[in-house]
Amino acid sequence: MKEKLIMQSIRKLARSFNSEEETKGLVEEAGKSKYVLLGEASHGTSEFYTVRADLSKRLISEKGFRFIAVEGDWPSCYTLNRYVKGYTDEGVDAKAALSDFNRWPTWMWANREIIELAEWLRQYNRDKPDEEKAGFYGIDVYSLWESMDEILKYLSSKEDTSDLEAAKRAFECFEPYDREGQSYGISASIYGEGCENEVVSLLLRLQDKWKDAYPKDKENALSAELNALAVRGGEAYYRTMIRHDTESWNIRDRHMVEALEKLMEFHGEGARTIVWEHNTHVGDARATDMAEDGMVNVGQLLREEHGDEVFAIGFGTYQGTVIAGKSWGAPMEIMRVPAAVANSWEEMLHRDGAEDKLLYFDKEDSVLDDTFIGHRAIGVVYHPEWERGNYVPTVISKRYDAFIYIDQTKAVSPLALETVKV
């Protein structure tokens, strides 16, 4: 009986997502918000990138959104940011600007779909003053050592060397770990030999210095602070991941929100942003079984702080292909995504008709508001043969404000095609 009621709700809410009119309507609806969160059900599906890119272009050009923040590292994304803003020091084309994405999983951002978006952003920014250019930033925590390198590079260019010497002293603490996060995490977590105090002190030295920087140097000063924030977040993440999966997850998502809010402050009053992250980050954790484990995420934290200023869009697919690896650091492969399991969210959307769909959730739909439904989630590590383990119990209408369903999808196009196993 419940299954029948869910199907009735889907038929009531779903509309075909294959027309200019529907895309325009979604941009109008999402464009009323300050934070537009665009999810994805995998990190390796082409359509999730191209649809998000299309929506982002329109939110930027038609609604004045100022920047895209992604589930990526600050240093490599900042290189791409400088390229799309037309600075002359970051490569002759987008492919060159993406060369800093050289750490696994490279395909997440070093792909042809991002090249197309980057070239569009560069063209959009071409005739605009610096303060009106649209940016591209990474807000994740994995760039511990890369961010240290960038801080030292930036501070080495300053006449006042006091901050540089402070940074060198702070980073000496990390030298025994040979740029290996797990090695540092074991030492810090088990033996109490961490570098937390040194990193916090350095962040305090660099905090808000962009406010007093010369106009041409403001964003580089911000970059130094965001790199220090990434070092602090990365240190805490690796220190906790050895013992506490939940705590390390929460540290990561709280860090991403803190970095996002710093970017909003930098872009000034009235700034609005587009966030690209996996559904597990942008869809409100309180509407999933993550809440039972004490986990929070970006979508939940932003909704708690900003309420109706947040508009979250989830994504899903029924079947197709995807880029992923069989284990962390394994060669990327084009894998087949099997048909969604029976009575999952994706299977029921397919059952309603094998076409792409857009759903806006009626907050008074008692059936969807009260029902946990399995919702597919594919990570950078994926085993199609274990498909039943890839579904997150979800109250779908409370997790998102809208949902985009692409029935048949294909793998993203990585730049390093020669390394892909088929």
Tab-separated table of C-alpha atoms in Angstrom:
chain	number	residue	atom	x	y	z
A	1	MET	CA	0.000	0.000	0.000
A	2	LYS	CA	2.822	2.451	0.910
A	3	GLU	CA	4.592	1.677	-2.354
A	4	LYS	CA	1.438	2.558	-4.294
A	5	LEU	CA	1.126	5.881	-2.445
A	6	ILE	CA	4.768	6.722	-3.161
A	7	MET	CA	4.234	6.063	-6.864
A	8	GLN	CA	1.188	8.342	-6.769
A	9	SER	CA	3.300	11.102	-5.213
A	10	ILE	CA	5.952	10.662	-7.902
A	11	ARG	CA	3.336	10.918	-10.646
A	12	LYS	CA	1.960	14.065	-9.039
A	13	LEU	CA	5.320	15.788	-8.590
A	14	ALA	CA	7.424	14.643	-11.545
A	15	ARG	CA	7.675	16.646	-14.740
A	16	SER	CA	9.755	15.956	-17.816
A	17	PHE	CA	13.222	17.501	-17.612
A	18	ASN	CA	14.066	17.895	-21.273
A	19	SER	CA	12.951	21.393	-22.173
A	20	GLU	CA	14.238	24.933	-21.985
A	21	GLU	CA	11.105	25.880	-20.089
A	22	GLU	CA	11.806	23.449	-17.223
A	23	THR	CA	15.458	24.536	-16.942
A	24	LYS	CA	14.439	28.179	-16.922
A	25	GLY	CA	11.820	27.497	-14.267
A	26	LEU	CA	14.354	25.728	-12.055
A	27	VAL	CA	16.825	28.602	-12.404
A	28	GLU	CA	14.052	31.031	-11.414
A	29	GLU	CA	13.139	28.965	-8.364
A	30	ALA	CA	16.683	28.242	-7.193
A	31	GLY	CA	17.807	31.770	-8.050
A	32	LYS	CA	15.728	33.193	-5.198
A	33	SER	CA	18.165	31.656	-2.704
A	34	LYS	CA	21.587	32.660	-1.417
A	35	TYR	CA	23.073	29.163	-1.428
A	36	VAL	CA	22.218	26.795	-4.277
A	37	LEU	CA	23.509	23.304	-3.556
A	38	LEU	CA	23.905	21.031	-6.587
A	39	GLY	CA	24.463	17.383	-5.722
A	40	GLU	CA	25.518	14.304	-7.644
A	41	ALA	CA	24.959	10.593	-7.056
A	42	SER	CA	28.525	9.773	-8.142
A	43	HIS	CA	31.827	11.546	-8.755
A	44	GLY	CA	32.140	10.076	-12.233
A	45	THR	CA	28.927	10.672	-14.215
A	46	SER	CA	29.038	13.042	-17.184
A	47	GLU	CA	25.437	14.251	-17.001
A	48	PHE	CA	25.797	15.338	-13.371
A	49	TYR	CA	28.608	17.659	-14.476
A	50	THR	CA	26.948	18.989	-17.617
A	51	VAL	CA	23.561	19.652	-16.010
A	52	ARG	CA	25.179	21.377	-13.035
A	53	ALA	CA	27.327	23.410	-15.409
A	54	ASP	CA	24.286	24.515	-17.396
A	55	LEU	CA	22.431	25.551	-14.243
A	56	SER	CA	25.526	27.307	-12.873
A	57	LYS	CA	26.080	29.321	-16.041
A	58	ARG	CA	22.526	30.583	-15.902
A	59	LEU	CA	22.614	31.338	-12.185
A	60	ILE	CA	25.797	33.346	-12.754
A	61	SER	CA	24.778	35.170	-15.928
A	62	GLU	CA	21.069	35.674	-15.189
A	63	LYS	CA	20.927	35.841	-11.375
A	64	GLY	CA	24.298	37.305	-10.446
A	65	PHE	CA	25.743	34.417	-8.467
A	66	ARG	CA	29.389	35.186	-7.682
A	67	PHE	CA	31.229	31.891	-7.478
A	68	ILE	CA	31.154	28.102	-7.604
A	69	ALA	CA	32.515	26.209	-4.566
A	70	VAL	CA	33.284	22.531	-5.088
A	71	GLU	CA	34.277	19.369	-3.259
A	72	GLY	CA	37.883	19.869	-4.310
A	73	ASP	CA	41.207	21.053	-2.905
A	74	TRP	CA	41.855	24.768	-2.479
A	75	PRO	CA	45.305	24.947	-4.188
A	76	SER	CA	44.396	23.141	-7.420
A	77	CYS	CA	41.009	24.848	-7.683
A	78	TYR	CA	42.645	28.228	-7.054
A	79	THR	CA	44.883	27.642	-10.070
A	80	LEU	CA	41.768	27.093	-12.171
A	81	ASN	CA	40.139	30.113	-10.522
A	82	ARG	CA	43.004	32.322	-11.646
A	83	TYR	CA	42.687	30.953	-15.164
A	84	VAL	CA	38.954	31.611	-15.457
A	85	LYS	CA	39.502	35.138	-14.142
A	86	GLY	CA	41.983	35.810	-16.916
A	87	TYR	CA	45.200	36.118	-14.935
A	88	THR	CA	48.173	35.514	-17.210
A	89	ASP	CA	50.170	33.222	-14.920
A	90	GLU	CA	47.940	30.119	-15.019
A	91	GLY	CA	48.347	28.445	-18.387
A	92	VAL	CA	47.346	29.043	-21.966
A	93	ASP	CA	44.141	27.035	-21.771
A	94	ALA	CA	41.856	25.257	-19.329
A	95	LYS	CA	43.621	21.914	-19.811
A	96	ALA	CA	46.890	23.432	-18.667
A	97	ALA	CA	45.138	25.087	-15.720
A	98	LEU	CA	43.760	21.684	-14.696
A	99	SER	CA	47.209	20.083	-14.545
A	100	ASP	CA	47.386	20.696	-10.781
A	101	PHE	CA	44.647	18.089	-10.323
A	102	ASN	CA	47.234	15.328	-10.239
A	103	ARG	CA	46.287	13.449	-7.063
A	104	TRP	CA	43.816	10.537	-7.052
A	105	PRO	CA	40.915	10.743	-7.915
A	106	THR	CA	42.091	13.016	-10.731
A	107	TRP	CA	38.961	12.527	-12.850
A	108	MET	CA	36.751	14.419	-10.413
A	109	TRP	CA	37.895	17.774	-11.765
A	110	ALA	CA	40.435	17.037	-14.514
A	111	ASN	CA	37.797	16.137	-17.062
A	112	ARG	CA	36.508	17.485	-20.346
A	113	GLU	CA	33.207	18.573	-18.850
A	114	ILE	CA	35.058	20.958	-16.509
A	115	ILE	CA	37.171	22.255	-19.408
A	116	GLU	CA	34.006	23.406	-21.159
A	117	LEU	CA	32.756	25.163	-18.016
A	118	ALA	CA	36.153	26.763	-17.380
A	119	GLU	CA	36.344	28.206	-20.881
A	120	TRP	CA	32.808	29.572	-20.511
A	121	LEU	CA	33.726	31.221	-17.188
A	122	ARG	CA	36.853	32.753	-18.714
A	123	GLN	CA	34.827	34.194	-21.573
A	124	TYR	CA	32.130	35.453	-19.189
A	125	ASN	CA	34.772	37.188	-17.051
A	126	ARG	CA	36.738	38.628	-19.959
A	127	ASP	CA	35.422	42.211	-19.908
A	128	LYS	CA	34.493	42.442	-16.226
A	129	PRO	CA	36.418	44.238	-13.469
A	130	ASP	CA	38.108	41.923	-10.957
A	131	GLU	CA	35.477	42.510	-8.302
A	132	GLU	CA	32.698	41.264	-10.620
A	133	LYS	CA	34.364	38.163	-12.019
A	134	ALA	CA	32.860	34.757	-11.219
A	135	GLY	CA	35.223	32.418	-9.398
A	136	PHE	CA	35.830	28.703	-8.907
A	137	TYR	CA	37.085	27.485	-5.512
A	138	GLY	CA	37.730	24.212	-3.689
A	139	ILE	CA	36.625	23.900	-0.063
A	140	ASP	CA	37.735	20.371	0.905
A	141	VAL	CA	40.374	19.288	3.454
A	142	TYR	CA	42.686	16.880	1.627
A	143	SER	CA	45.368	19.371	0.524
A	144	LEU	CA	47.364	19.361	3.780
A	145	TRP	CA	50.847	19.380	2.237
A	146	GLU	CA	49.934	21.207	-0.978
A	147	SER	CA	48.411	24.013	1.091
A	148	MET	CA	51.584	24.254	3.197
A	149	ASP	CA	53.599	24.621	-0.005
A	150	GLU	CA	51.312	27.385	-1.254
A	151	ILE	CA	51.496	29.287	2.039
A	152	LEU	CA	55.298	29.245	1.967
A	153	LYS	CA	55.315	30.341	-1.669
A	154	TYR	CA	52.977	33.264	-0.949
A	155	LEU	CA	54.757	34.434	2.207
A	156	SER	CA	58.146	34.212	0.454
A	157	SER	CA	56.988	37.014	-1.834
A	158	LYS	CA	56.376	39.427	1.070
A	159	GLU	CA	58.881	41.959	2.363
A	160	ASP	CA	57.888	41.281	5.966
A	161	THR	CA	59.311	37.819	6.700
A	162	SER	CA	57.829	37.370	10.175
A	163	ASP	CA	54.835	35.371	8.932
A	164	LEU	CA	57.102	33.277	6.701
A	165	GLU	CA	59.330	32.348	9.634
A	166	ALA	CA	56.248	31.508	11.725
A	167	ALA	CA	54.945	29.269	8.935
A	168	LYS	CA	58.278	27.477	8.600
A	169	ARG	CA	58.332	26.804	12.350
A	170	ALA	CA	54.763	25.485	12.269
A	171	PHE	CA	55.401	23.202	9.311
A	172	GLU	CA	58.573	21.728	10.810
A	173	CYS	CA	56.214	19.718	13.013
A	174	PHE	CA	54.960	17.822	9.923
A	175	GLU	CA	58.366	16.996	8.424
A	176	PRO	CA	58.760	13.503	9.980
A	177	TYR	CA	55.646	12.205	8.204
A	178	ASP	CA	56.917	12.362	4.600
A	179	ARG	CA	53.742	14.020	3.279
A	180	GLU	CA	51.611	11.032	4.283
A	181	GLY	CA	48.301	11.834	5.978
A	182	GLN	CA	47.711	8.392	7.462
A	183	SER	CA	51.196	8.311	8.981
A	184	TYR	CA	50.561	11.687	10.582
A	185	GLY	CA	47.121	10.551	11.773
A	186	ILE	CA	48.518	7.478	13.529
A	187	SER	CA	51.191	9.518	15.297
A	188	ALA	CA	48.805	12.289	16.330
A	189	SER	CA	45.906	10.073	17.342
A	190	ILE	CA	47.679	7.185	19.057
A	191	TYR	CA	50.882	8.762	20.340
A	192	GLY	CA	49.665	12.313	20.911
A	193	GLU	CA	52.351	13.782	18.652
A	194	GLY	CA	50.186	16.167	16.689
A	195	CYS	CA	50.717	19.638	15.237
A	196	GLU	CA	47.353	21.202	16.103
A	197	ASN	CA	48.660	24.091	18.211
A	198	GLU	CA	51.214	25.150	15.603
A	199	VAL	CA	48.614	25.190	12.824
A	200	VAL	CA	46.030	27.130	14.833
A	201	SER	CA	48.628	29.760	15.727
A	202	LEU	CA	49.568	30.205	12.078
A	203	LEU	CA	45.940	30.507	10.997
A	204	LEU	CA	45.413	33.251	13.565
A	205	ARG	CA	48.378	35.159	12.105
A	206	LEU	CA	46.944	34.980	8.568
A	207	GLN	CA	43.271	35.431	9.421
A	208	ASP	CA	41.538	38.388	7.719
A	209	LYS	CA	44.801	39.856	6.364
A	210	TRP	CA	43.113	40.066	2.960
A	211	LYS	CA	40.986	42.899	4.355
A	212	ASP	CA	44.016	45.168	4.547
A	213	ALA	CA	45.794	43.951	1.412
A	214	TYR	CA	46.231	46.065	-1.706
A	215	PRO	CA	43.333	45.556	-4.167
A	216	LYS	CA	45.446	43.505	-6.579
A	217	ASP	CA	46.637	41.232	-3.771
A	218	LYS	CA	43.379	40.730	-1.857
A	219	GLU	CA	42.502	37.370	-3.375
A	220	ASN	CA	46.025	36.012	-2.950
A	221	ALA	CA	45.929	37.052	0.701
A	222	LEU	CA	42.575	35.293	1.002
A	223	SER	CA	44.160	32.247	-0.623
A	224	ALA	CA	46.871	32.174	2.034
A	225	GLU	CA	44.223	32.195	4.754
A	226	LEU	CA	42.128	29.502	3.052
A	227	ASN	CA	45.235	27.360	2.636
A	228	ALA	CA	45.934	27.778	6.357
A	229	LEU	CA	42.321	26.838	7.035
A	230	ALA	CA	42.799	23.732	4.863
A	231	VAL	CA	45.942	22.820	6.818
A	232	ARG	CA	44.042	23.156	10.090
A	233	GLY	CA	41.113	21.148	8.707
A	234	GLY	CA	43.389	18.514	7.183
A	235	GLU	CA	45.375	18.138	10.394
A	236	ALA	CA	42.192	17.599	12.411
A	237	TYR	CA	40.752	15.242	9.787
A	238	TYR	CA	43.781	12.947	9.647
A	239	ARG	CA	44.195	13.081	13.433
A	240	THR	CA	40.647	11.834	14.009
A	241	MET	CA	40.134	9.462	11.065
A	242	ILE	CA	42.257	6.723	12.660
A	243	ARG	CA	39.823	6.279	15.547
A	244	HIS	CA	36.571	8.064	14.689
A	245	ASP	CA	34.958	7.829	11.233
A	246	THR	CA	31.985	9.941	12.330
A	247	GLU	CA	34.112	12.648	13.900
A	248	SER	CA	36.416	12.895	10.883
A	249	TRP	CA	33.383	13.156	8.566
A	250	ASN	CA	31.951	15.955	10.711
A	251	ILE	CA	35.289	17.787	10.812
A	252	ARG	CA	35.435	17.657	7.025
A	253	ASP	CA	31.901	18.986	6.456
A	254	ARG	CA	32.199	21.675	9.134
A	255	HIS	CA	35.444	22.761	7.481
A	256	MET	CA	33.729	23.007	4.085
A	257	VAL	CA	31.029	25.232	5.564
A	258	GLU	CA	33.612	27.425	7.299
A	259	ALA	CA	35.566	27.838	4.055
A	260	LEU	CA	32.350	28.594	2.165
A	261	GLU	CA	31.328	31.266	4.666
A	262	LYS	CA	34.774	32.863	4.443
A	263	LEU	CA	34.344	33.063	0.661
A	264	MET	CA	30.919	34.637	1.120
A	265	GLU	CA	32.424	37.246	3.433
A	266	PHE	CA	35.178	37.955	0.914
A	267	HIS	CA	32.676	38.492	-1.912
A	268	GLY	CA	30.723	41.020	0.112
A	269	GLU	CA	27.218	41.679	1.259
A	270	GLY	CA	24.626	40.207	-1.048
A	271	ALA	CA	26.981	37.555	-2.472
A	272	ARG	CA	25.400	34.295	-3.574
A	273	THR	CA	27.077	30.992	-4.280
A	274	ILE	CA	26.652	27.653	-6.073
A	275	VAL	CA	28.007	24.563	-4.308
A	276	TRP	CA	28.904	21.364	-6.182
A	277	GLU	CA	29.242	18.325	-3.933
A	278	HIS	CA	28.049	14.748	-3.642
A	279	ASN	CA	24.452	14.188	-2.536
A	280	THR	CA	25.826	12.862	0.760
A	281	HIS	CA	27.140	16.361	1.499
A	282	VAL	CA	24.440	18.658	0.083
A	283	GLY	CA	21.323	16.660	0.998
A	284	ASP	CA	20.265	17.358	4.594
A	285	ALA	CA	21.781	14.608	6.795
A	286	ARG	CA	18.846	14.848	9.204
A	287	ALA	CA	16.677	13.201	6.527
A	288	THR	CA	18.921	10.113	6.290
A	289	ASP	CA	20.247	7.377	8.556
A	290	MET	CA	23.413	9.482	8.918
A	291	ALA	CA	21.673	11.279	11.760
A	292	GLU	CA	21.500	8.060	13.789
A	293	ASP	CA	25.298	7.881	13.695
A	294	GLY	CA	25.710	11.495	14.820
A	295	MET	CA	26.835	12.710	11.409
A	296	VAL	CA	26.168	16.195	10.053
A	297	ASN	CA	26.799	17.579	6.581
A	298	VAL	CA	27.042	20.764	4.551
A	299	GLY	CA	23.351	20.809	3.612
A	300	GLN	CA	22.203	20.400	7.202
A	301	LEU	CA	24.619	22.979	8.615
A	302	LEU	CA	23.690	25.594	6.006
A	303	ARG	CA	19.956	25.015	6.495
A	304	GLU	CA	20.345	25.327	10.267
A	305	GLU	CA	22.153	28.646	9.843
A	306	HIS	CA	20.405	30.140	6.793
A	307	GLY	CA	17.008	28.419	6.531
A	308	ASP	CA	15.096	29.298	3.373
A	309	GLU	CA	18.165	30.971	1.851
A	310	VAL	CA	19.360	27.456	0.972
A	311	PHE	CA	18.042	25.530	-2.055
A	312	ALA	CA	19.321	21.953	-2.369
A	313	ILE	CA	18.974	19.910	-5.570
A	314	GLY	CA	19.696	16.168	-5.504
A	315	PHE	CA	20.648	14.071	-8.533
A	316	GLY	CA	20.135	10.429	-9.441
A	317	THR	CA	20.250	7.872	-12.254
A	318	TYR	CA	18.715	4.503	-13.050
A	319	GLN	CA	21.625	2.893	-14.938
A	320	GLY	CA	24.570	3.578	-17.231
A	321	THR	CA	28.346	3.832	-16.803
A	322	VAL	CA	30.588	5.660	-14.323
A	323	ILE	CA	34.277	6.342	-13.667
A	324	ALA	CA	35.486	4.952	-10.324
A	325	GLY	CA	38.171	2.753	-8.759
A	326	LYS	CA	37.959	-0.665	-7.099
A	327	SER	CA	39.887	0.658	-4.080
A	328	TRP	CA	41.409	3.931	-2.917
A	329	GLY	CA	44.217	4.834	-5.312
A	330	ALA	CA	43.374	2.033	-7.761
A	331	PRO	CA	43.352	2.719	-11.527
A	332	MET	CA	40.189	4.435	-12.655
A	333	GLU	CA	37.813	2.309	-14.667
A	334	ILE	CA	34.683	2.753	-16.705
A	335	MET	CA	32.228	0.625	-14.731
A	336	ARG	CA	28.698	-0.369	-15.584
A	337	VAL	CA	26.059	0.997	-13.219
A	338	PRO	CA	23.403	-1.732	-12.986
A	339	ALA	CA	19.691	-1.059	-12.965
A	340	ALA	CA	18.627	0.397	-9.619
A	341	VAL	CA	17.388	-2.142	-7.085
A	342	ALA	CA	13.661	-2.748	-6.706
A	343	ASN	CA	11.725	-0.181	-4.662
A	344	SER	CA	14.648	2.224	-4.453
A	345	TRP	CA	14.008	5.895	-5.223
A	346	GLU	CA	15.708	5.565	-8.594
A	347	GLU	CA	13.840	2.385	-9.551
A	348	MET	CA	10.479	3.930	-8.736
A	349	LEU	CA	11.311	7.024	-10.805
A	350	HIS	CA	12.220	4.716	-13.697
A	351	ARG	CA	9.049	2.697	-13.185
A	352	ASP	CA	7.057	5.909	-13.590
A	353	GLY	CA	8.570	6.285	-17.076
A	354	ALA	CA	12.050	5.970	-18.578
A	355	GLU	CA	12.605	9.685	-19.110
A	356	ASP	CA	14.575	12.412	-17.370
A	357	LYS	CA	12.557	14.078	-14.612
A	358	LEU	CA	12.492	17.124	-12.380
A	359	LEU	CA	10.640	17.089	-9.075
A	360	TYR	CA	9.892	19.972	-6.721
A	361	PHE	CA	8.930	18.630	-3.336
A	362	ASP	CA	5.576	19.538	-1.880
A	363	LYS	CA	6.264	20.137	1.791
A	364	GLU	CA	2.781	18.905	2.609
A	365	ASP	CA	3.192	15.504	0.933
A	366	SER	CA	2.699	13.310	4.000
A	367	VAL	CA	3.729	10.108	2.207
A	368	LEU	CA	7.181	11.257	1.074
A	369	ASP	CA	7.677	13.280	4.260
A	370	ASP	CA	7.204	10.180	6.421
A	371	THR	CA	8.911	7.472	4.370
A	372	PHE	CA	12.531	6.310	4.229
A	373	ILE	CA	13.423	5.155	0.705
A	374	GLY	CA	16.735	3.708	-0.473
A	375	HIS	CA	18.585	6.375	-2.493
A	376	ARG	CA	21.646	5.392	-4.558
A	377	ALA	CA	25.068	6.816	-3.675
A	378	ILE	CA	28.237	5.929	-5.634
A	379	GLY	CA	31.638	7.088	-4.403
A	380	VAL	CA	35.091	7.239	-5.994
A	381	VAL	CA	35.468	3.630	-4.808
A	382	TYR	CA	32.713	1.490	-6.303
A	383	HIS	CA	31.819	-2.189	-6.646
A	384	PRO	CA	28.764	-2.680	-8.872
A	385	GLU	CA	28.515	-6.285	-7.702
A	386	TRP	CA	27.765	-4.992	-4.188
A	387	GLU	CA	25.009	-2.730	-5.473
A	388	ARG	CA	22.605	-3.282	-2.566
A	389	GLY	CA	25.103	-1.656	-0.230
A	390	ASN	CA	25.079	1.608	-2.205
A	391	TYR	CA	21.737	2.981	-0.997
A	392	VAL	CA	21.192	5.561	1.747
A	393	PRO	CA	17.824	5.366	3.574
A	394	THR	CA	16.340	8.799	2.880
A	395	VAL	CA	13.247	10.886	3.487
A	396	ILE	CA	13.649	12.350	0.044
A	397	SER	CA	11.351	15.393	0.318
A	398	LYS	CA	13.115	16.559	3.483
A	399	ARG	CA	16.604	15.929	2.163
A	400	TYR	CA	16.219	18.144	-0.922
A	401	ASP	CA	14.110	21.003	-2.250
A	402	ALA	CA	14.167	19.546	-5.767
A	403	PHE	CA	15.506	16.474	-7.543
A	404	ILE	CA	16.891	15.898	-11.038
A	405	TYR	CA	16.670	12.339	-12.332
A	406	ILE	CA	18.629	11.282	-15.425
A	407	ASP	CA	17.395	7.863	-16.484
A	408	GLN	CA	20.417	6.722	-18.550
A	409	THR	CA	23.863	8.156	-17.842
A	410	LYS	CA	27.437	7.740	-19.074
A	411	ALA	CA	30.865	8.049	-17.529
A	412	VAL	CA	32.585	11.407	-17.227
A	413	SER	CA	35.438	12.058	-19.719
A	414	PRO	CA	38.734	12.242	-17.772
A	415	LEU	CA	41.693	14.027	-19.320
A	416	ALA	CA	43.971	11.090	-18.510
A	417	LEU	CA	42.167	8.767	-20.896
A	418	GLU	CA	45.196	6.554	-21.370
A	419	THR	CA	44.916	5.349	-17.738
A	420	VAL	CA	41.295	4.284	-17.923
A	421	LYS	CA	40.488	0.582	-17.769
A	422	VAL	CA	37.316	-0.503	-19.547
